Short mmCIF file of C-alpha atoms in Angstrom, two decimals:
data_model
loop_
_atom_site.label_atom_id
_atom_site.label_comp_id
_atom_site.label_asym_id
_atom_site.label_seq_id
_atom_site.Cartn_x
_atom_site.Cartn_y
_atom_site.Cartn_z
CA UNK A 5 -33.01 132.26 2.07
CA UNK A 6 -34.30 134.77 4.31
CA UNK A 7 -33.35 138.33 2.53
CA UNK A 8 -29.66 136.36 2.46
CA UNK A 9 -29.94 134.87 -0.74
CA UNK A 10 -27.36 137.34 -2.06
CA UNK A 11 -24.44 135.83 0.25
CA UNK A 12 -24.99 132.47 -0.01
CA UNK A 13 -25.37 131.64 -3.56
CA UNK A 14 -22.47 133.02 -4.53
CA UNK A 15 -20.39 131.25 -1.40
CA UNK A 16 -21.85 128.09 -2.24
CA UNK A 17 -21.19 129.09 -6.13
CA UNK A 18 -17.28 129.94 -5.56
CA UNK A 19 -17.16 126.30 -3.61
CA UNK A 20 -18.77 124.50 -6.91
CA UNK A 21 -16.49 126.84 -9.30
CA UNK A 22 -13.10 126.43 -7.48
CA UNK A 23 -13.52 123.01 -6.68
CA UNK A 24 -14.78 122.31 -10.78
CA UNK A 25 -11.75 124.08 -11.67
CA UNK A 26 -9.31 121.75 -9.72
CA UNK A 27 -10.47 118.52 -10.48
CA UNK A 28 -10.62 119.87 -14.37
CA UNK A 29 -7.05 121.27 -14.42
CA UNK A 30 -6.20 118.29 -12.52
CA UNK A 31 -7.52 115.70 -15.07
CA UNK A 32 -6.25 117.65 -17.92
CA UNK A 33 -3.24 117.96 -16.76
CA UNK A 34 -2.57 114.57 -16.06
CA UNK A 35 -4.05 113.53 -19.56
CA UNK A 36 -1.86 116.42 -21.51
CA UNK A 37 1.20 114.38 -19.48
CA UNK A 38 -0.03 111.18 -20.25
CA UNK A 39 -0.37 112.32 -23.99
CA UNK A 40 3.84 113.33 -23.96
CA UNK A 41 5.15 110.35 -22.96
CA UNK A 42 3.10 108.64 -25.19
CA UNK A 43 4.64 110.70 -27.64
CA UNK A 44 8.22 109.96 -26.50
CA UNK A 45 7.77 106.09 -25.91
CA UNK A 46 6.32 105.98 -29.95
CA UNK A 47 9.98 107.15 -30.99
CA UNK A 48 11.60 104.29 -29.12
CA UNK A 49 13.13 105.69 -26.96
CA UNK A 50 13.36 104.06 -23.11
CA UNK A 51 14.62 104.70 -19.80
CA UNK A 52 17.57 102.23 -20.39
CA UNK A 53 18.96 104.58 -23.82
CA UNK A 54 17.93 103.69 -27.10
CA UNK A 55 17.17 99.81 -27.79
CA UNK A 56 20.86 98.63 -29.01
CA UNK A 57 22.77 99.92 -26.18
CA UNK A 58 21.49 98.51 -22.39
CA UNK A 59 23.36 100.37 -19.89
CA UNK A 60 21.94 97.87 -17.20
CA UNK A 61 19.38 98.57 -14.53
CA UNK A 62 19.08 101.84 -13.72
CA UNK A 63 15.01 102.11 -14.03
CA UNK A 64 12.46 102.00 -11.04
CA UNK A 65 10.05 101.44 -13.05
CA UNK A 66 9.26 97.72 -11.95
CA UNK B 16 5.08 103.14 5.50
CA UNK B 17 7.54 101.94 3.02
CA UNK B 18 4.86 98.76 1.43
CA UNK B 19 3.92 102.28 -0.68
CA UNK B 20 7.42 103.58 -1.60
CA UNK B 21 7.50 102.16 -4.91
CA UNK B 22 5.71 104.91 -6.91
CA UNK B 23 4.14 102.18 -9.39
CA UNK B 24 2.72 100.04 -6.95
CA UNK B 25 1.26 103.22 -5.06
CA UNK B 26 -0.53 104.20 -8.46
CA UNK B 27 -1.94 101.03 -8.96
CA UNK B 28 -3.57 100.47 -5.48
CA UNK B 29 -4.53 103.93 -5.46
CA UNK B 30 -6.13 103.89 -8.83
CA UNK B 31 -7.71 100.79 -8.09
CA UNK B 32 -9.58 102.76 -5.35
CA UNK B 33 -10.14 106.31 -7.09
CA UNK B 34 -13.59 104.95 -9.08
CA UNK B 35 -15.35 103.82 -5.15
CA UNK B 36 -13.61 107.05 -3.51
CA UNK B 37 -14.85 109.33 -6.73
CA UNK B 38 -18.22 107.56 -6.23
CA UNK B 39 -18.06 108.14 -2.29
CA UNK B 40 -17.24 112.10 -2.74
CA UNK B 41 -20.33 112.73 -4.81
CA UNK B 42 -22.91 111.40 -2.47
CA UNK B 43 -21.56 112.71 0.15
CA UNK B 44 -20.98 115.92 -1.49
CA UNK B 45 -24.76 115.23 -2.56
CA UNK B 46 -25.99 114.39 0.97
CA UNK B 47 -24.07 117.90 2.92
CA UNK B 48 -25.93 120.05 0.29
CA UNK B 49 -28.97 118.31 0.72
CA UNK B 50 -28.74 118.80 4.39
CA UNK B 51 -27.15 121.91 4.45
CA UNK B 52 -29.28 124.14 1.79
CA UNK B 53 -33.03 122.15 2.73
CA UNK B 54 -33.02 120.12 5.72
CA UNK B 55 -31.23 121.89 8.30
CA UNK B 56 -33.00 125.30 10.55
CA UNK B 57 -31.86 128.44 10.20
CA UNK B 58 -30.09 129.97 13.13
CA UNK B 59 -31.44 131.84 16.13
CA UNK B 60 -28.69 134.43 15.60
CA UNK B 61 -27.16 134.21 12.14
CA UNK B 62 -30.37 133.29 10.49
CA UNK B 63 -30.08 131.38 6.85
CA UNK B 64 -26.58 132.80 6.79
CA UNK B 65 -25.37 129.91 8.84
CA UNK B 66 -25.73 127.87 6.17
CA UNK B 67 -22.60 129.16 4.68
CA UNK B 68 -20.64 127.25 7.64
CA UNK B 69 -20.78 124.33 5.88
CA UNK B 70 -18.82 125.33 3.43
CA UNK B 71 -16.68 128.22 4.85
CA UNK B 72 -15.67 125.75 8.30
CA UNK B 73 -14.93 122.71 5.89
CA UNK B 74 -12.96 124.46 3.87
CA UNK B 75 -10.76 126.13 6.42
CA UNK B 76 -10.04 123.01 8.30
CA UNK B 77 -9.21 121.49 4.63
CA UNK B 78 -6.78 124.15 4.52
CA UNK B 79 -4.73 123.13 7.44
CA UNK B 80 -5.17 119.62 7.10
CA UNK B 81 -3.49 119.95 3.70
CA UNK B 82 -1.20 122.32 4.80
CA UNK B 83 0.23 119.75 7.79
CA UNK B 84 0.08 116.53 5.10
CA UNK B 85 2.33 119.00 3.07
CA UNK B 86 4.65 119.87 6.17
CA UNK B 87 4.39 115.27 6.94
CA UNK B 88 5.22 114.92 3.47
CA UNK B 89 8.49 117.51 3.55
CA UNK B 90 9.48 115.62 6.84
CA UNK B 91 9.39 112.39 5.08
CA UNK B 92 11.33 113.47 1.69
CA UNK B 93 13.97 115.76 3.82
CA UNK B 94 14.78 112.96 6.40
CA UNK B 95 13.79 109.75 4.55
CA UNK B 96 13.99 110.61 0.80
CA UNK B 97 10.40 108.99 0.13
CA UNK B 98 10.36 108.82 -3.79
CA UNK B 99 6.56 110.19 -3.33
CA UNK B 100 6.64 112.68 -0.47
CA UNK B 101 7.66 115.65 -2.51
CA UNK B 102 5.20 114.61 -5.76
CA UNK B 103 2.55 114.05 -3.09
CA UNK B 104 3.10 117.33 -1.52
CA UNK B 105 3.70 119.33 -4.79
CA UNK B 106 0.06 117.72 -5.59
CA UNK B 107 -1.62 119.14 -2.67
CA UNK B 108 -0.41 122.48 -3.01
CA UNK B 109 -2.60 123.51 -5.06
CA UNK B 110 -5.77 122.14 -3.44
CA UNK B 111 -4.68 123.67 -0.42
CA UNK B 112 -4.32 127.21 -1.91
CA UNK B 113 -7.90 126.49 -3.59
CA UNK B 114 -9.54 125.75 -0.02
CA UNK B 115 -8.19 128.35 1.58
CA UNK B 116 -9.29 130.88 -1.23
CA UNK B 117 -12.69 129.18 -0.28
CA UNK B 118 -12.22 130.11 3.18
CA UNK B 119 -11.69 133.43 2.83
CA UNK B 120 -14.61 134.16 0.32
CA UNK B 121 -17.10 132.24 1.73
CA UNK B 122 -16.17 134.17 5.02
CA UNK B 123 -16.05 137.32 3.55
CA UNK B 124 -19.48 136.77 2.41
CA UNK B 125 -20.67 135.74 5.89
CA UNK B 126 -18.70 138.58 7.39
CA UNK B 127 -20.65 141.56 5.19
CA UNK B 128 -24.43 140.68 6.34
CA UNK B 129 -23.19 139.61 9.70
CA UNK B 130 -20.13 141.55 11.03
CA UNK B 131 -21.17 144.14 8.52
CA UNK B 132 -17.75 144.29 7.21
CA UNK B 133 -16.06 142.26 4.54
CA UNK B 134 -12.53 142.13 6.39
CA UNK B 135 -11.37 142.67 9.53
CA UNK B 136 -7.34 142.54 9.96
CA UNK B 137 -7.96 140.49 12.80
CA UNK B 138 -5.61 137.59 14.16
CA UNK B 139 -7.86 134.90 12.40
CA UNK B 140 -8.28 136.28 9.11
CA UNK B 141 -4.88 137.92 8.37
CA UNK B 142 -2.99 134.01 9.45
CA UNK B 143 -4.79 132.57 7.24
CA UNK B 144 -4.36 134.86 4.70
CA UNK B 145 -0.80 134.62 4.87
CA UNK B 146 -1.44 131.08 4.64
CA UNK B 147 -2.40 131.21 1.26
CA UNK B 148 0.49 133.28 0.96
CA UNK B 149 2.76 130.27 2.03
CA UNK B 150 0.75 128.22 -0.78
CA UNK B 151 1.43 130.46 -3.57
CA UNK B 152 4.77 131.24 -2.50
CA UNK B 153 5.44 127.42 -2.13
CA UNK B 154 4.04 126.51 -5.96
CA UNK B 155 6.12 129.03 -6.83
CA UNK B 156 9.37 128.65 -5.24
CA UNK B 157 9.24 124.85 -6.61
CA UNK B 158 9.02 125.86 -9.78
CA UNK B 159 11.79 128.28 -9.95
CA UNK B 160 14.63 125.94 -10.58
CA UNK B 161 15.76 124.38 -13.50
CA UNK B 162 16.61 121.22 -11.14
CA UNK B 163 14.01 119.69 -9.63
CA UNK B 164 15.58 118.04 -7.22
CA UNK B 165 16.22 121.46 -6.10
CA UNK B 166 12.53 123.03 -5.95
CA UNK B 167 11.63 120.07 -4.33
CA UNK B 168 14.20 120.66 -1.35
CA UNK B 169 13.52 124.30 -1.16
CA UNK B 170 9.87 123.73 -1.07
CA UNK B 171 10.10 121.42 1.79
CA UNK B 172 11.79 123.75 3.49
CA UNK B 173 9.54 126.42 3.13
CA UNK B 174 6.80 124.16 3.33
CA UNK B 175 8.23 122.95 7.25
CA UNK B 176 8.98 126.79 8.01
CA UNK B 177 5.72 127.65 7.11
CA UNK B 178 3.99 125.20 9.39
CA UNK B 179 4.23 127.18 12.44
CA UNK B 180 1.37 129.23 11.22
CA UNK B 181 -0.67 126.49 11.34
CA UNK B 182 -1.16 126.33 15.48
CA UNK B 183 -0.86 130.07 15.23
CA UNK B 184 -4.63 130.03 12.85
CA UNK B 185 -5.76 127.66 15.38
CA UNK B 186 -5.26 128.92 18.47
CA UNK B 187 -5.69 132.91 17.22
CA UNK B 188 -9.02 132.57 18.62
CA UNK B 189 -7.88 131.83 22.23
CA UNK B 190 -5.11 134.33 22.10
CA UNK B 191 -6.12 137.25 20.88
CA UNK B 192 -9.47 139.20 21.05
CA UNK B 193 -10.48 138.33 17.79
CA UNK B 194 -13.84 138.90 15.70
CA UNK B 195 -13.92 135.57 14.42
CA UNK B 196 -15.55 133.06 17.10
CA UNK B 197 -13.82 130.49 19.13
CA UNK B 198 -13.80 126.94 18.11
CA UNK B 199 -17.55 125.27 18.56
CA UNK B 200 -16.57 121.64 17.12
CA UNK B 201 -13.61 120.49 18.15
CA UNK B 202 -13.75 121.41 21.65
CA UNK B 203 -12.50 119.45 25.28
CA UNK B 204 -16.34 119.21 26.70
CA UNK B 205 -17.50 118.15 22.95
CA UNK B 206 -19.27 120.52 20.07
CA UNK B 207 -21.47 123.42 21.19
CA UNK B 208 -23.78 123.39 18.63
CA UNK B 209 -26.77 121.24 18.25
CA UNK B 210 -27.06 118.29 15.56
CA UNK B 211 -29.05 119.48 12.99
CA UNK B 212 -26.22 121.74 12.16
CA UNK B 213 -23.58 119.05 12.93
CA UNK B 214 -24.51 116.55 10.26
CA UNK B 215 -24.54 118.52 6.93
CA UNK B 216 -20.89 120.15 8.72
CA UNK B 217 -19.56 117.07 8.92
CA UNK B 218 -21.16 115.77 5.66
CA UNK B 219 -19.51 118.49 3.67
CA UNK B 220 -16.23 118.14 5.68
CA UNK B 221 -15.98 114.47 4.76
CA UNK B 222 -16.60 115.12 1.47
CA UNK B 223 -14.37 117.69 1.04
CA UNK B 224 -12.23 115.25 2.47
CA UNK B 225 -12.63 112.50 -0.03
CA UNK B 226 -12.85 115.30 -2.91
CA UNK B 227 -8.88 116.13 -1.61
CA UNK B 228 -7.69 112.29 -2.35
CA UNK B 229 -9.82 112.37 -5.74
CA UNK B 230 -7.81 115.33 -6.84
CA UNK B 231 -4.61 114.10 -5.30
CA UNK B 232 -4.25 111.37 -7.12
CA UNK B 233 -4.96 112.29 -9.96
CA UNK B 234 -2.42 115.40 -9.75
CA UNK B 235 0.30 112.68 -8.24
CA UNK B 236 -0.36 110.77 -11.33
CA UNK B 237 0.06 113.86 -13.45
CA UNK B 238 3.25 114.63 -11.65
CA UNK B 239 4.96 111.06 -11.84
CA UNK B 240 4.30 110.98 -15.57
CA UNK B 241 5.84 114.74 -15.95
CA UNK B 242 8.53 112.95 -14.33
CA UNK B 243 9.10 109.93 -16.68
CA UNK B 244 8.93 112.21 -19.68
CA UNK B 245 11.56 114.70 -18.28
CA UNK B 246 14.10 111.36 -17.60
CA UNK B 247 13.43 110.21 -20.76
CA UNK B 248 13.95 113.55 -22.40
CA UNK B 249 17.23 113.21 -20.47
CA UNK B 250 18.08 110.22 -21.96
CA UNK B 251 17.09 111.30 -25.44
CA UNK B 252 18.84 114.14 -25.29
CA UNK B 253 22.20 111.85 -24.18
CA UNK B 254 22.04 109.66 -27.17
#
């Protein structure tokens, strides 16, 4: 790397470590979320109130 | 525009893609480093130091570009209430605050062997530091409510105040003497610099690109679920 070795390794390094980090946090985010309303939906409950009571259509979730 | 209002059937088409764009990011990612570590010269003037260009230009321009989807994306949820504008532009925040922390190191570490200085408060450098300012400050003022409705408004506000420093990074260059160089790509009488160097630029710009919507959507999946648990908590907490 022509004596420069010292300046790009690390630049390129910072790249692969920030963009690693991103797409990491990103996907365990997303999971951790996923995980939660998994979570809720087991107890039954819905976006409409409990199953009994429908209070009509009030969800976007088509 | 609005064929991709309806949050679920956004997800699904853009999940349906995510595998072939994932796939699409590495090789190119691949292909830029290949070309930009081995198969590209050094430079008559910077030497091997120019190969830190293709990451330090790529990133910088991925920091505007995702600050101006952000300031699109406000425009759209102040004046048309998308449903995804403000998830999509809460997503990108942090990418954009990542790439422009890439920008700035990657430059710094161009700047010492070159400019033999790490920093220079110079018009370039300083606007887009305070554009990663404007990212944190915009993850954070989002978060500060306990409505979200609320975050999301103020960040879109900030987020469209914010924008003018956008044309103000670009054109820093023209206006002011600055250390950093002018513009060599994107330029009226085309790019001034030869093609060897042009390919693994534009190789790692496209696949920083691609990398953006890989991370997007995944965060904008992230976000919508956050949001179905917090109206179902809602209506848990009203039975």
């Amino acid at each position: 790397m022509g004596g420069y070795g010292a300046f790009i390794w690390p630049a390129y390094g910072i790249v692969a470590i920030v963009m690693a980090g991103l797409l990491v946090a990103a996907v365990r985010g997303t999971r951790a979320r996923a995980r939660d309303l998994a979570a809720l939906e087991a107890t039954g409950v819905s976006r409409r109130g409990n199953p009994p009571q429908s209070k009509g259509s009030d969800g976007d979730d088509a | 525009m609005h064929r991709f209002a309806n949050p679920a059937r956004f997800m699904r088409i853009a999940e349906r893609l995510l595998p072939w764009v994932s796939g699409a990011t590495g090789l190119t990612l691949i292909a830029g480093l290949y070309f930009g570590l081995f198969a590209s010269p050094a430079d008559y003037q910077q030497g091997e130091t120019v190969r830190i260009m293709y990451v330090h230009v790529p990133a910088a321009w991925m920091a505007l570009f995702i600050y101006t989807t952000m300031a699109v994306a406000s425009v759209s949820y102040i004046v048309w209430k998308h449903p995804l504008a403000d998830v999509a532009a809460q997503a990108a925040a942090p990418i954009g605050a990542g790439f422009t922390a890439m920008a700035l190191i990657t430059g710094s570490l161009w700047g010492q062997p070159m400019w033999g200085t790490w920093w220079v408060w110079d018009a370039r450098l300083t606007s887009v530091l305070i554009l990663f300012f404007l990212y944190l400050g915009y993850m954070a003022l989002v978060n500060a409510f306990d409505d979200p409705e609320r975050g999301s408004r103020a960040g879109a506000i900030l987020a469209l105040v914010g924008f003018i420093n956008v044309p103000i990074i670009k054109f820093s260059v023209d206006w002011w003497n600055t250390l950093h160089q002018p513009a060599s790509v994107v330029k009226m009488d085309g790019p001034a610099i030869d093609n060897s160097m042009l390919i693994p630029l534009l190789l790692m710009a496209l696949g920083f690109k691609l990398y953006f919507l890989v991370v997007l959507v995944i965060r904008m999946r992230g976000e919508l679920t956050a949001r179905r648990v917090r109206a179902l908590r809602l209506v848990e907490a009203d039975v």
